[in-house]
JSON list of C-alpha atoms in Angstrom, two decimals:
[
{"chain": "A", "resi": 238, "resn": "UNK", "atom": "CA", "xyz": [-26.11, 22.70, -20.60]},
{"chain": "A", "resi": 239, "resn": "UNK", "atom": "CA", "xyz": [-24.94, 24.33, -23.80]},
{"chain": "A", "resi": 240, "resn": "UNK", "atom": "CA", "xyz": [-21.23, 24.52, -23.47]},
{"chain": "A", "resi": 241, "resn": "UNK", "atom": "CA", "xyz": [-19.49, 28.07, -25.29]},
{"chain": "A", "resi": 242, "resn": "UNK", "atom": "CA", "xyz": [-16.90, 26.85, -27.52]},
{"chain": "A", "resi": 243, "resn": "UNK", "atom": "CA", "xyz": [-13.32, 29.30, -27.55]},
{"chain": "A", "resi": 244, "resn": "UNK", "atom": "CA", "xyz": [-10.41, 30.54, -29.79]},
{"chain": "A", "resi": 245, "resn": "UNK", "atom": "CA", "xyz": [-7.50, 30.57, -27.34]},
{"chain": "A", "resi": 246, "resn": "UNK", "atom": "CA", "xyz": [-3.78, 31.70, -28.55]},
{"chain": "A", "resi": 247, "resn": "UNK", "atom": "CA", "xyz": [-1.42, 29.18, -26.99]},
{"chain": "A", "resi": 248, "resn": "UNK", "atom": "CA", "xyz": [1.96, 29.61, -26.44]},
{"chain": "A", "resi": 249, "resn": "UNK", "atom": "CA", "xyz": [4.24, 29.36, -30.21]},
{"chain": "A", "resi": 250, "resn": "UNK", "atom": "CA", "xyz": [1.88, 30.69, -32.09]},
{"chain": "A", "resi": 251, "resn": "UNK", "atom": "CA", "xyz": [-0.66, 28.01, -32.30]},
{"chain": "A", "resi": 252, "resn": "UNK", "atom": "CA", "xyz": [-4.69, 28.18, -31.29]},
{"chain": "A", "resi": 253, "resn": "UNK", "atom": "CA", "xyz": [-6.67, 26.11, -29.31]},
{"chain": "A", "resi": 254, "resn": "UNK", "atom": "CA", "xyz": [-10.66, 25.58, -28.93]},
{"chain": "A", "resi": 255, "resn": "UNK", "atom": "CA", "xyz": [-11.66, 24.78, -25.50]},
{"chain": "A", "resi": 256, "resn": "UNK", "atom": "CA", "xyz": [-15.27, 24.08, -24.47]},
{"chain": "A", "resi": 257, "resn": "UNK", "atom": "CA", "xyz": [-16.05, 26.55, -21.63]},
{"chain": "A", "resi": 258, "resn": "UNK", "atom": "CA", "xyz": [-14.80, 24.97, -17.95]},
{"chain": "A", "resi": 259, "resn": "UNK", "atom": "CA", "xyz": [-12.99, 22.27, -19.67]},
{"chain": "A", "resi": 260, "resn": "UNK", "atom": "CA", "xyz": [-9.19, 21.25, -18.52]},
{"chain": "A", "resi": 261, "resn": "UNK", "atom": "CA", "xyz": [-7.69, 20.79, -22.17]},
{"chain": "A", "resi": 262, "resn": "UNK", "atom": "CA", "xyz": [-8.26, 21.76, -25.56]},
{"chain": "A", "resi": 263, "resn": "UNK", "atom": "CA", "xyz": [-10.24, 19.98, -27.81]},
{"chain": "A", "resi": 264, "resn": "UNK", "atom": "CA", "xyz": [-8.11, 20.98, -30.91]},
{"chain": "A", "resi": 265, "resn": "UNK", "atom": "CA", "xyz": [-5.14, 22.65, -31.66]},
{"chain": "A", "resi": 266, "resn": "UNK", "atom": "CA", "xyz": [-5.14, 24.50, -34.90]},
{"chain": "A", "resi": 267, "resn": "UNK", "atom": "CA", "xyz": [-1.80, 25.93, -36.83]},
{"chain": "A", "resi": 268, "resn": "UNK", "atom": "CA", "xyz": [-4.01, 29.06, -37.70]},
{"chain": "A", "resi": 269, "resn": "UNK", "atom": "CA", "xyz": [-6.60, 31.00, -35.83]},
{"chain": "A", "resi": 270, "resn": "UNK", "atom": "CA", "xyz": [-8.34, 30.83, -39.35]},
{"chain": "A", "resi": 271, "resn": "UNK", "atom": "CA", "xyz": [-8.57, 26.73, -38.92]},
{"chain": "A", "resi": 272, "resn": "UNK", "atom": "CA", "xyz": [-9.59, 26.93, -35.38]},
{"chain": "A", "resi": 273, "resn": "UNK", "atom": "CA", "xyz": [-12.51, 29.67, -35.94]},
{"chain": "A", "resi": 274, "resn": "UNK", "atom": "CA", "xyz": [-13.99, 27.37, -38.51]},
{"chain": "A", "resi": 275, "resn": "UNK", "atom": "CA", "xyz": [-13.73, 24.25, -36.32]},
{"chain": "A", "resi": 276, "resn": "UNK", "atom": "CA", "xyz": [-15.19, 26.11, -32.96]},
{"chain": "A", "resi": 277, "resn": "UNK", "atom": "CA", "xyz": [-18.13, 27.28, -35.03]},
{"chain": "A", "resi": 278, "resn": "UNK", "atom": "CA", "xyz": [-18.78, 24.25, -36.75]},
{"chain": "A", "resi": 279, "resn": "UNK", "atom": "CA", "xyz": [-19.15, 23.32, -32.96]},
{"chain": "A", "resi": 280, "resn": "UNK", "atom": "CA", "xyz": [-20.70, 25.64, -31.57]},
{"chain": "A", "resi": 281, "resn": "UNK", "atom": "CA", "xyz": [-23.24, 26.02, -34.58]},
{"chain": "A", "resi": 282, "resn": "UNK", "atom": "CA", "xyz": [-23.91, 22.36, -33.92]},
{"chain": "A", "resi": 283, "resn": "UNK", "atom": "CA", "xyz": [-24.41, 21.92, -29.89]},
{"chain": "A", "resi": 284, "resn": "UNK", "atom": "CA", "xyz": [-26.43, 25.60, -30.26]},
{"chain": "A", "resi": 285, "resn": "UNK", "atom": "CA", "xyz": [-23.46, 27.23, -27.91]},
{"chain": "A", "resi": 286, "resn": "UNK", "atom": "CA", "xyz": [-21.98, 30.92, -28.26]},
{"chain": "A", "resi": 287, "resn": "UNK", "atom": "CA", "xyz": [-18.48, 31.03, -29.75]},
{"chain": "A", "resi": 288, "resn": "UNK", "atom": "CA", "xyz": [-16.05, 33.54, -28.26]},
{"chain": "A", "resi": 289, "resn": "UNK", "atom": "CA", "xyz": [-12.73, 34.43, -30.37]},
{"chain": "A", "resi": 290, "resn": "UNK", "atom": "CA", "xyz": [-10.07, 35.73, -28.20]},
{"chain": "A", "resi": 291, "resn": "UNK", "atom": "CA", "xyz": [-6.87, 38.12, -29.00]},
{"chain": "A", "resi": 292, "resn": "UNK", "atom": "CA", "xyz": [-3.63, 36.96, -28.68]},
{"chain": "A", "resi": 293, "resn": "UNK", "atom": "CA", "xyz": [-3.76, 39.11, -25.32]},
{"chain": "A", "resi": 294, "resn": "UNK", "atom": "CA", "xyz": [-6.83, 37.32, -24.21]},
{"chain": "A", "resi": 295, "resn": "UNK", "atom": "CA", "xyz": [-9.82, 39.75, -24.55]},
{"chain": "A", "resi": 296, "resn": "UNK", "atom": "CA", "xyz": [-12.45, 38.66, -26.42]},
{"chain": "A", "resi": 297, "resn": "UNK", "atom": "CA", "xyz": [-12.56, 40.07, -29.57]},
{"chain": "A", "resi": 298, "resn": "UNK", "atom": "CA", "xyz": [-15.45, 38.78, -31.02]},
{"chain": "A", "resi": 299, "resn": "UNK", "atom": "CA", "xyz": [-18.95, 36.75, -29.91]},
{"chain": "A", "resi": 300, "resn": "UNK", "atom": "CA", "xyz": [-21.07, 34.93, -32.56]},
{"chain": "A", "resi": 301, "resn": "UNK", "atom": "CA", "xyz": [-24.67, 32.93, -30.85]},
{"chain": "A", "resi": 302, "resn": "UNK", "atom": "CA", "xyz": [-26.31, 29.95, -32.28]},
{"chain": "A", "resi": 303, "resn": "UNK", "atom": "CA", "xyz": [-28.46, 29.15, -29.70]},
{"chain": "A", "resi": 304, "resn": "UNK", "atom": "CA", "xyz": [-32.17, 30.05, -28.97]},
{"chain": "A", "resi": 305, "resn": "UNK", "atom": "CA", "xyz": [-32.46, 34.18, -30.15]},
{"chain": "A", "resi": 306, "resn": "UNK", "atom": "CA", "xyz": [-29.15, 34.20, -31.79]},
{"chain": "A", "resi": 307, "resn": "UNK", "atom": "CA", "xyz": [-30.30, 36.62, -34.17]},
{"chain": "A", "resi": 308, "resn": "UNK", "atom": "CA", "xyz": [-31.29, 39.57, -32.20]},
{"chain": "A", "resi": 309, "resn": "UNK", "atom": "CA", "xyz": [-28.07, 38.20, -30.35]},
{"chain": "A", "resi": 310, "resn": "UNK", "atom": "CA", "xyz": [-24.98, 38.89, -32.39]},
{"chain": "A", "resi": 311, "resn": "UNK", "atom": "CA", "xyz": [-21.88, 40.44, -31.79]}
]
């Protein structure tokens, strides 16, 4: 199973990317910038949606790269 890669603020000002039901982070980025780039690097690779959330925690975007991605995006 595909596992959705996402941009989490973290405490300090710093971002994380965190595969969907993982424990940790697989990164932590300095920027939101650097960690966008690196979850959809990821996600464009394993074919997984990428969700970039606010600093508040809603999601405020939703990119697809898996099967129908194109009809898909958001």
């Amino acid at each position: 199973m595909k596992k959705a890669q996402h941009v989490i603020s973290r405490p300090g000002g710093r971002w994380s990317v965190r595969a969907s039901g993982a424990a940790r982070a697989s990164r932590i980025f300095a920027t939101q910038a650097e960690a966008i780039r690196y979850a959809r690097e990821r996600a464009r690779e394993e074919g997984a949606d990428l969700y970039v959330h606010r600093r508040d925690g809603t999601i405020s975007t939703r990119d697809r790269y898996g099967v129908g991605s194109e009809a898909a995006r958001g």
